[in-house]
């Protein structure tokens, strides 16, 4: 990778909700932000994989709710991104990649862009960098390159690519013959037996200008809207916020449907670096450290006679007895039990839960904010109890509530409180009331985490009952974001 002459800018796509990995992955804290395979989150693993070794600083594309979490996870690794680009709405991979391409092409017309989803796992980093170096050479010669993973099993949840004629002198690069999306089990087996098909990894090495030219030719309206969204983009703290109106006019479409399946410039580099899209609990079982009975166990788990299972606990003791090929995932508020053969249907369960208004479909008990986090402890008619944690040197917005009062008790640390016209300092075991409609702000001036218990009482306790008057994080003045 270090020998590539043209700079390669990683573009990390951190969209999607990862509903197939529910209940660990949820809308407000999806799978790419979770440490599912080790100590680092999937996003951090992706960013670390393309850090140094000749790569330029990365561009990240994400949604509004996750921006502070992503920035903090990168900061903890010492990685300073080129940009963190905020999408006003989810519109698929084609508009997201196009927005990054416009920015990169303007910054350095000779650069190449390596598109990486934030939620993939790659085992062999040396082989990964070697494949990127090959793809960069092919891209520099005028091709839009995708990475094909040798299809070894008949996976029905993957897309497939058939390799065509060789590209120049590159042994591992071929022109793309055919794309097939999520075939039946019978057809997938035929593709595996044929040997000329690879899985579509969803990773790309693209010359930004060439990609934009092809997008303009094939999807001119989408290209115009994305360019307009970039032209009217606004800086927001450490982020770049795309203009809402033109970006929301973009159709929701993948890069494959918009460009790769229709262009004559597509090439595929055959890549063997231990890839997995971490798209299901079965994939985590496959990637995990299996015991002699074929079980993958994480957390406080006791198995008796179970085989081929994935059992994960986030705190509570989980015991199994005589299970076979079963997934058991226990979080603080949800237990999932599923046959491994049906794990692709977890997303359907999430959709049904969301339709009934169940908060567990979208949010964990712990909800993260730029200033820290809060955890729901108890709730009932007219009241709600939360454990609030504020990071050193951070503060919540200056705000008021129309329908609820709050009572705070400091557990540990020091709290500075604005309440109406008063400025107060609270220490361990001190408490304070905040009446309905009172302007207030909570800050942590100390060097340690501030922990307190908040008891809310009132006719309505939703997080959207926040009227912000001032906010250091640039959030909307009336919002729960």
Coordinates of C-alpha atoms in Angstrom, one line a residue:
X1 CA 0.0 0.0 0.0
X2 CA 2.8 2.4 0.8
X3 CA 4.1 2.2 -2.8
X4 CA 0.9 3.6 -4.3
X5 CA 1.8 7.0 -5.9
X6 CA -1.7 8.5 -5.9
X7 CA -3.1 9.2 -2.4
X8 CA -5.8 6.9 -1.2
X9 CA -8.5 8.6 1.0
X10 CA -10.6 6.1 3.0
X11 CA -14.3 6.9 3.0
X12 CA -15.9 5.1 5.9
X13 CA -19.7 4.7 5.6
X14 CA -21.3 4.5 9.1
X15 CA -25.0 4.4 8.2
X16 CA -27.6 1.7 8.8
X17 CA -29.2 0.4 12.0
X18 CA -27.9 -3.2 12.0
X19 CA -31.3 -4.6 12.9
X20 CA -30.3 -8.2 12.3
X21 CA -28.0 -7.9 15.3
X22 CA -30.7 -6.7 17.6
X23 CA -31.0 -6.4 20.6
X24 CA -27.3 -5.5 20.9
X25 CA -27.6 -3.2 17.8
X26 CA -30.3 -0.6 17.9
X27 CA -31.1 2.5 16.0
X28 CA -29.6 4.9 18.5
X29 CA -26.5 2.8 19.0
X30 CA -26.1 0.5 16.0
X31 CA -23.7 -2.4 15.4
X32 CA -20.8 -0.5 14.0
X33 CA -20.4 1.4 17.2
X34 CA -20.3 -1.8 19.3
X35 CA -17.3 -4.0 20.3
X36 CA -18.8 -7.2 19.0
X37 CA -15.6 -9.0 18.1
X38 CA -13.0 -7.5 20.6
X39 CA -12.2 -4.5 22.6
X40 CA -12.7 -2.0 19.7
X41 CA -15.9 -1.2 18.0
X42 CA -16.4 -2.3 14.4
X43 CA -16.0 1.3 13.4
X44 CA -12.8 1.7 15.3
X45 CA -11.4 -1.5 13.7
X46 CA -12.3 -0.1 10.3
X47 CA -10.6 3.2 11.0
X48 CA -7.5 1.6 12.5
X49 CA -7.2 -0.7 9.4
X50 CA -6.8 2.3 7.1
X51 CA -4.7 4.4 9.5
X52 CA -1.1 5.0 8.4
X53 CA 0.5 2.7 5.8
X54 CA 0.2 5.4 3.1
X55 CA -3.5 6.1 3.6
X56 CA -4.7 9.7 3.9
X57 CA -6.9 10.8 6.8
X58 CA -10.3 9.3 6.4
X59 CA -13.6 10.9 5.5
X60 CA -16.6 9.5 7.5
X61 CA -20.2 9.8 6.4
X62 CA -22.8 9.3 9.1
X63 CA -26.2 10.4 10.4
X64 CA -26.9 13.1 12.9
X65 CA -27.7 10.9 16.0
X66 CA -24.3 9.1 16.0
X67 CA -21.9 12.0 15.2
X68 CA -20.6 12.7 18.7
X69 CA -20.1 9.0 19.5
X70 CA -18.2 8.5 16.2
X71 CA -16.0 11.6 16.9
X72 CA -15.2 10.3 20.4
X73 CA -14.4 6.8 19.2
X74 CA -11.9 8.2 16.7
X75 CA -10.5 10.6 19.2
X76 CA -9.8 7.7 21.6
X77 CA -7.6 6.0 18.9
X78 CA -5.8 9.3 18.1
X79 CA -7.2 9.3 14.6
X80 CA -8.0 12.8 13.2
X81 CA -10.4 12.5 10.2
X82 CA -10.2 14.7 7.2
X83 CA -14.0 15.3 7.5
X84 CA -17.0 13.9 9.3
X85 CA -19.9 14.4 6.9
X86 CA -23.5 14.5 8.3
X87 CA -26.3 13.1 6.1
X88 CA -29.6 14.9 6.6
X89 CA -31.4 11.7 5.8
X90 CA -30.6 8.1 4.9
X91 CA -30.5 7.8 1.1
X92 CA -28.4 4.7 0.5
X93 CA -24.8 4.3 -0.4
X94 CA -24.8 6.1 -3.8
X95 CA -25.6 9.6 -2.5
X96 CA -23.3 9.2 0.5
X97 CA -20.3 8.1 -1.6
X98 CA -21.1 10.8 -4.2
X99 CA -21.0 13.5 -1.5
X100 CA -17.6 12.2 -0.4
X101 CA -16.4 12.0 -4.0
X102 CA -17.3 15.7 -4.6
X103 CA -15.4 16.8 -1.6
X104 CA -12.3 14.7 -2.2
X105 CA -12.1 15.6 -5.9
X106 CA -12.2 19.3 -5.0
X107 CA -9.5 18.8 -2.4
X108 CA -7.2 16.7 -4.5
X109 CA -8.2 15.9 -8.1
X110 CA -5.5 13.1 -8.3
X111 CA -6.7 11.3 -5.1
X112 CA -8.4 7.9 -5.1
X113 CA -11.1 6.9 -2.6
X114 CA -11.4 3.6 -0.8
X115 CA -15.0 3.1 0.3
X116 CA -15.3 0.9 3.4
X117 CA -18.5 0.1 5.3
X118 CA -17.9 0.7 9.0
X119 CA -19.3 -2.7 10.1
X120 CA -17.2 -5.3 8.3
X121 CA -14.5 -7.5 9.7
X122 CA -11.2 -8.3 8.0
X123 CA -8.8 -10.7 9.5
X124 CA -5.6 -10.4 7.4
X125 CA -4.6 -6.7 7.3
X126 CA -1.4 -7.4 5.2
X127 CA -3.5 -9.1 2.5
X128 CA -6.0 -6.3 2.7
X129 CA -3.4 -3.7 2.0
X130 CA -2.0 -5.7 -0.8
X131 CA -5.5 -5.9 -2.4
X132 CA -5.9 -2.2 -2.0
X133 CA -2.6 -1.6 -3.7
X134 CA -3.7 -3.7 -6.7
X135 CA -7.1 -2.0 -6.8
X136 CA -5.5 1.4 -6.7
X137 CA -3.4 0.6 -9.7
X138 CA -6.4 -0.7 -11.6
X139 CA -8.5 2.4 -10.6
X140 CA -5.7 4.8 -11.6
X141 CA -5.9 3.2 -15.1
X142 CA -9.5 4.3 -15.4
X143 CA -11.7 1.7 -13.6
X144 CA -14.3 1.7 -10.9
X145 CA -13.0 -1.2 -8.7
X146 CA -14.9 -3.4 -6.3
X147 CA -13.4 -6.2 -4.1
X148 CA -14.7 -9.7 -4.7
X149 CA -14.4 -12.3 -2.0
X150 CA -14.1 -15.9 -3.2
X151 CA -17.5 -17.5 -2.7
X152 CA -16.8 -20.7 -0.6
X153 CA -20.4 -21.3 0.7
X154 CA -23.8 -20.7 -0.8
X155 CA -24.7 -17.6 1.2
X156 CA -28.2 -16.3 0.2
X157 CA -27.8 -13.0 1.9
X158 CA -24.8 -11.8 -0.2
X159 CA -24.6 -10.3 -3.6
X160 CA -22.4 -12.1 -6.2
X161 CA -20.1 -10.9 -9.0
X162 CA -19.0 -13.0 -12.0
X163 CA -15.6 -12.2 -13.2
X164 CA -15.0 -11.5 -16.9
X165 CA -11.9 -10.8 -19.0
X166 CA -8.6 -9.8 -17.4
X167 CA -7.8 -6.2 -16.8
X168 CA -4.4 -5.4 -18.3
X169 CA -1.5 -7.1 -16.6
X170 CA -3.2 -7.6 -13.3
X171 CA -3.6 -11.3 -12.5
X172 CA -6.2 -10.7 -9.7
X173 CA -8.3 -8.0 -11.6
X174 CA -11.1 -8.8 -14.0
X175 CA -13.8 -6.8 -15.7
X176 CA -17.2 -7.3 -14.1
X177 CA -19.3 -9.8 -15.9
X178 CA -22.6 -10.0 -14.0
X179 CA -24.0 -8.9 -10.7
X180 CA -26.6 -11.2 -8.9
X181 CA -28.2 -10.0 -5.7
X182 CA -29.1 -12.5 -3.0
X183 CA -29.8 -15.6 -5.0
X184 CA -31.7 -18.6 -3.9
X185 CA -29.8 -21.4 -2.1
X186 CA -29.8 -23.6 -5.3
X187 CA -28.4 -20.8 -7.5
X188 CA -25.9 -19.8 -4.9
X189 CA -24.6 -23.4 -4.8
X190 CA -24.3 -23.4 -8.5
X191 CA -22.2 -20.2 -8.4
X192 CA -19.9 -21.6 -5.7
X193 CA -19.5 -24.8 -7.8
X194 CA -18.7 -22.7 -10.9
X195 CA -15.7 -21.0 -9.3
X196 CA -15.9 -17.8 -11.3
X197 CA -18.1 -16.0 -8.9
X198 CA -17.1 -13.9 -5.8
X199 CA -19.2 -12.3 -3.1
X200 CA -19.7 -8.6 -3.5
X201 CA -17.9 -7.1 -0.5
X202 CA -19.5 -3.7 -0.7
X203 CA -16.0 -2.1 -0.7
X204 CA -14.8 0.0 -3.6
X205 CA -11.6 1.8 -4.9
X206 CA -12.8 4.7 -7.1
X207 CA -11.3 7.7 -8.9
X208 CA -13.7 10.3 -7.6
X209 CA -13.9 12.3 -10.8
X210 CA -14.5 9.1 -12.9
X211 CA -17.2 8.0 -10.5
X212 CA -18.9 11.4 -10.6
X213 CA -18.8 11.4 -14.4
X214 CA -20.5 8.0 -14.5
X215 CA -23.0 9.0 -11.9
X216 CA -23.8 12.1 -13.9
X217 CA -24.3 10.1 -17.0
X218 CA -26.4 7.4 -15.4
X219 CA -28.3 9.3 -12.7
X220 CA -28.0 13.0 -13.6
X221 CA -30.7 14.2 -11.1
X222 CA -29.0 12.4 -8.2
X223 CA -25.7 13.9 -9.2
X224 CA -27.1 17.4 -9.3
X225 CA -28.8 17.1 -5.9
X226 CA -25.7 15.7 -4.3
X227 CA -23.5 18.5 -5.8
X228 CA -26.0 21.1 -4.6
X229 CA -26.0 19.5 -1.1
X230 CA -22.2 19.8 -1.0
X231 CA -22.2 23.3 -2.4
X232 CA -24.5 24.5 0.4
X233 CA -22.9 22.4 3.1
X234 CA -22.2 24.2 6.4
X235 CA -19.5 23.6 9.0
X236 CA -20.9 22.6 12.4
X237 CA -18.2 22.3 15.2
X238 CA -16.0 19.5 13.9
X239 CA -18.5 18.3 11.3
X240 CA -19.7 19.2 7.8
X241 CA -23.5 19.3 7.5
X242 CA -24.8 18.6 4.0
X243 CA -27.7 20.9 2.9
X244 CA -31.0 19.2 3.8
X245 CA -33.3 20.1 0.9
X246 CA -31.2 19.0 -2.1
X247 CA -29.9 15.9 -0.3
X248 CA -33.4 14.8 0.7
X249 CA -34.5 15.0 -2.9
X250 CA -32.0 12.2 -3.8
X251 CA -33.5 8.9 -4.4
X252 CA -32.6 6.1 -2.0
X253 CA -30.3 3.9 -4.1
X254 CA -27.1 1.8 -3.6
X255 CA -23.9 2.4 -5.5
X256 CA -24.4 -1.0 -7.2
X257 CA -27.9 -0.1 -8.6
X258 CA -26.9 3.4 -9.5
X259 CA -23.5 2.9 -11.1
X260 CA -21.6 -0.4 -10.7
X261 CA -24.2 -2.7 -12.4
X262 CA -24.6 -0.3 -15.3
X263 CA -21.1 1.1 -16.1
X264 CA -18.7 -0.3 -18.6
X265 CA -15.8 0.8 -16.3
X266 CA -16.4 -1.7 -13.5
X267 CA -13.6 -4.1 -12.5
X268 CA -13.4 -6.6 -9.6
X269 CA -10.2 -7.5 -7.7
X270 CA -10.3 -10.9 -6.2
X271 CA -9.4 -10.5 -2.5
X272 CA -8.7 -13.1 0.1
X273 CA -8.2 -11.3 3.4
X274 CA -10.7 -13.0 5.7
X275 CA -13.7 -10.8 5.1
X276 CA -17.1 -10.9 6.8
X277 CA -19.9 -8.3 6.7
X278 CA -20.9 -9.2 10.3
X279 CA -24.5 -9.1 9.2
X280 CA -26.1 -11.7 11.5
X281 CA -25.7 -13.5 14.8
X282 CA -24.6 -16.6 12.8
X283 CA -21.7 -14.6 11.4
X284 CA -20.6 -13.7 15.0
X285 CA -20.8 -17.4 15.9
X286 CA -18.7 -18.2 12.8
X287 CA -16.1 -15.6 13.7
X288 CA -16.1 -16.3 17.4
X289 CA -13.8 -18.6 19.5
X290 CA -15.7 -21.8 19.5
X291 CA -15.3 -24.3 22.3
X292 CA -15.1 -28.1 21.9
X293 CA -18.9 -28.3 21.6
X294 CA -19.0 -25.6 18.9
X295 CA -20.4 -22.9 21.3
X296 CA -19.3 -19.3 21.3
X297 CA -19.8 -17.9 24.8
X298 CA -19.5 -14.2 25.9
X299 CA -20.3 -12.9 29.4
X300 CA -21.8 -14.8 32.4
X301 CA -23.0 -18.0 30.7
X302 CA -23.3 -21.6 31.9
X303 CA -24.0 -24.2 29.2
X304 CA -25.0 -27.8 29.9
X305 CA -25.1 -30.1 26.9
X306 CA -25.6 -27.3 24.4
X307 CA -23.9 -27.5 21.0
X308 CA -23.3 -25.1 18.1
X309 CA -24.8 -22.2 20.0
X310 CA -24.0 -18.5 20.3
X311 CA -24.7 -17.4 23.9
X312 CA -24.0 -13.8 25.0
X313 CA -24.9 -12.1 28.3
X314 CA -24.6 -8.4 29.1
X315 CA -24.6 -8.9 32.8
X316 CA -27.3 -11.4 34.0
X317 CA -26.4 -15.1 34.3
X318 CA -27.7 -17.1 31.3
X319 CA -27.9 -20.9 31.5
X320 CA -28.7 -23.2 28.6
X321 CA -29.6 -26.9 28.7
X322 CA -29.4 -29.2 25.7
X323 CA -29.8 -26.5 23.0
X324 CA -28.6 -27.0 19.5
X325 CA -27.7 -24.4 16.9
X326 CA -29.4 -21.7 19.0
X327 CA -28.7 -18.0 19.5
X328 CA -29.3 -16.6 23.0
X329 CA -28.5 -12.9 23.6
X330 CA -29.4 -11.2 26.9
X331 CA -29.1 -7.5 27.4
X332 CA -30.2 -5.4 30.4
X333 CA -33.7 -5.1 29.0
X334 CA -34.2 -7.8 26.3
X335 CA -33.6 -11.5 25.8
X336 CA -33.5 -12.9 22.2
X337 CA -33.7 -16.7 21.7
X338 CA -33.6 -17.8 18.0
X339 CA -32.7 -20.8 15.9
X340 CA -29.5 -20.0 13.9
X341 CA -31.3 -20.9 10.7
X342 CA -33.8 -18.1 11.3
X343 CA -31.4 -15.3 12.4
X344 CA -32.0 -13.3 9.2
X345 CA -35.6 -12.8 10.4
X346 CA -34.5 -10.8 13.5
X347 CA -34.9 -7.6 11.5
X348 CA -38.6 -8.5 10.9
X349 CA -39.1 -8.8 14.7
X350 CA -37.6 -5.4 15.2
X351 CA -40.0 -3.9 12.6
X352 CA -43.0 -5.4 14.4
X353 CA -41.8 -4.1 17.7
X354 CA -41.2 -0.6 16.3
X355 CA -44.7 -0.7 14.8
X356 CA -46.2 -1.3 18.3
X357 CA -44.2 1.6 19.8
X358 CA -41.8 -0.5 21.8
X359 CA -38.8 1.6 22.7
X360 CA -36.6 -1.5 22.9
X361 CA -36.7 -1.6 19.1
X362 CA -34.6 1.6 18.8
X363 CA -32.9 2.5 22.1
X364 CA -30.8 0.8 24.8
X365 CA -31.5 1.5 28.5
X366 CA -28.3 3.6 28.3
X367 CA -28.6 6.5 25.9
X368 CA -25.5 8.4 24.9
X369 CA -25.2 12.1 24.5
X370 CA -22.2 14.3 23.7
X371 CA -21.9 15.3 27.4
X372 CA -22.1 11.7 28.7
X373 CA -25.1 9.4 29.0
X374 CA -28.2 8.5 31.0
X375 CA -29.8 5.2 31.9
X376 CA -33.4 4.5 32.6
X377 CA -33.7 3.0 36.1
X378 CA -37.4 2.9 36.8
X379 CA -40.7 4.4 35.4
X380 CA -44.4 4.4 36.1
X381 CA -47.5 6.6 35.7
X382 CA -46.3 10.2 36.1
X383 CA -42.7 9.5 37.1
X384 CA -39.4 8.4 35.6
X385 CA -36.0 7.7 37.3
X386 CA -32.7 8.1 35.5
X387 CA -29.0 7.7 36.3
X388 CA -27.2 10.6 34.7
X389 CA -23.4 10.6 34.0
X390 CA -21.7 13.8 32.9
X391 CA -18.1 13.8 31.6
X392 CA -15.5 16.1 33.1
X393 CA -15.6 19.6 31.7
X394 CA -18.9 19.0 29.9
X395 CA -22.3 20.5 30.4
X396 CA -25.9 20.0 29.2
X397 CA -27.8 22.6 27.3
X398 CA -29.5 25.5 28.9
X399 CA -33.1 24.3 28.7
X400 CA -36.5 24.2 30.1
X401 CA -39.4 21.7 30.2
X402 CA -43.1 22.5 29.6
X403 CA -44.6 19.4 31.2
X404 CA -42.2 18.0 33.8
X405 CA -40.3 18.9 37.0
X406 CA -37.0 17.3 38.0
X407 CA -35.3 16.4 41.3
X408 CA -31.5 15.8 41.3
X409 CA -29.5 13.9 43.9
X410 CA -25.7 13.9 43.4
X411 CA -24.1 10.5 43.9
X412 CA -20.5 11.4 43.2
X413 CA -18.6 14.3 41.8
X414 CA -19.3 18.0 41.7
X415 CA -22.3 19.6 39.9
X416 CA -22.6 23.2 38.9
X417 CA -26.3 24.1 38.4
X418 CA -28.0 27.1 36.8
X419 CA -31.6 27.2 38.2
X420 CA -33.5 30.3 37.2
X421 CA -31.4 33.2 38.3
X422 CA -29.3 31.1 40.8
X423 CA -25.8 29.6 40.2
X424 CA -25.4 26.7 42.7
X425 CA -22.7 24.1 43.4
X426 CA -23.7 20.7 44.6
X427 CA -21.5 17.9 46.1
X428 CA -22.1 14.3 47.1
X429 CA -25.5 13.7 48.7
X430 CA -26.7 17.2 47.9
X431 CA -30.1 17.6 46.1
X432 CA -32.1 20.2 44.2
X433 CA -35.5 20.6 42.7
X434 CA -36.1 22.1 39.2
X435 CA -39.8 23.2 38.8
X436 CA -41.8 22.9 35.6
X437 CA -40.8 25.7 33.2
X438 CA -37.7 26.7 35.1
X439 CA -34.6 27.5 33.0
X440 CA -31.8 25.3 34.1
X441 CA -28.4 23.8 33.2
X442 CA -26.2 21.1 34.6
X443 CA -22.4 21.1 34.3
X444 CA -19.5 19.1 35.6
X445 CA -16.5 21.3 36.4
X446 CA -14.5 18.6 38.1
X447 CA -11.8 16.2 36.9
X448 CA -14.0 13.1 37.6
X449 CA -17.3 11.8 36.2
X450 CA -20.4 13.4 37.7
X451 CA -23.1 10.9 38.7
X452 CA -26.5 11.8 39.8
X453 CA -30.0 10.4 40.1
X454 CA -32.8 12.3 38.3
X455 CA -36.4 11.8 39.3
X456 CA -38.8 13.3 36.7
X457 CA -42.5 13.9 37.5
X458 CA -45.2 15.3 35.3
X459 CA -47.9 14.8 32.8
X460 CA -45.5 14.0 29.9
X461 CA -41.9 12.6 30.3
X462 CA -40.8 12.2 26.7
X463 CA -37.3 13.3 25.6
X464 CA -38.8 15.7 23.1
X465 CA -40.0 17.9 25.9
X466 CA -36.8 19.9 25.8
X467 CA -36.7 23.6 24.8
X468 CA -33.0 24.4 24.4
X469 CA -32.0 28.0 24.9
X470 CA -28.2 27.5 24.4
X471 CA -26.1 24.5 23.5
X472 CA -22.4 24.1 23.2
X473 CA -22.8 21.1 20.9
X474 CA -24.8 23.0 18.2
X475 CA -27.9 20.8 18.6
X476 CA -31.4 22.0 17.6
X477 CA -33.1 24.2 20.2
X478 CA -36.1 21.9 20.5
X479 CA -35.0 18.3 20.1
X480 CA -34.0 15.1 21.8
X481 CA -30.9 14.6 19.6

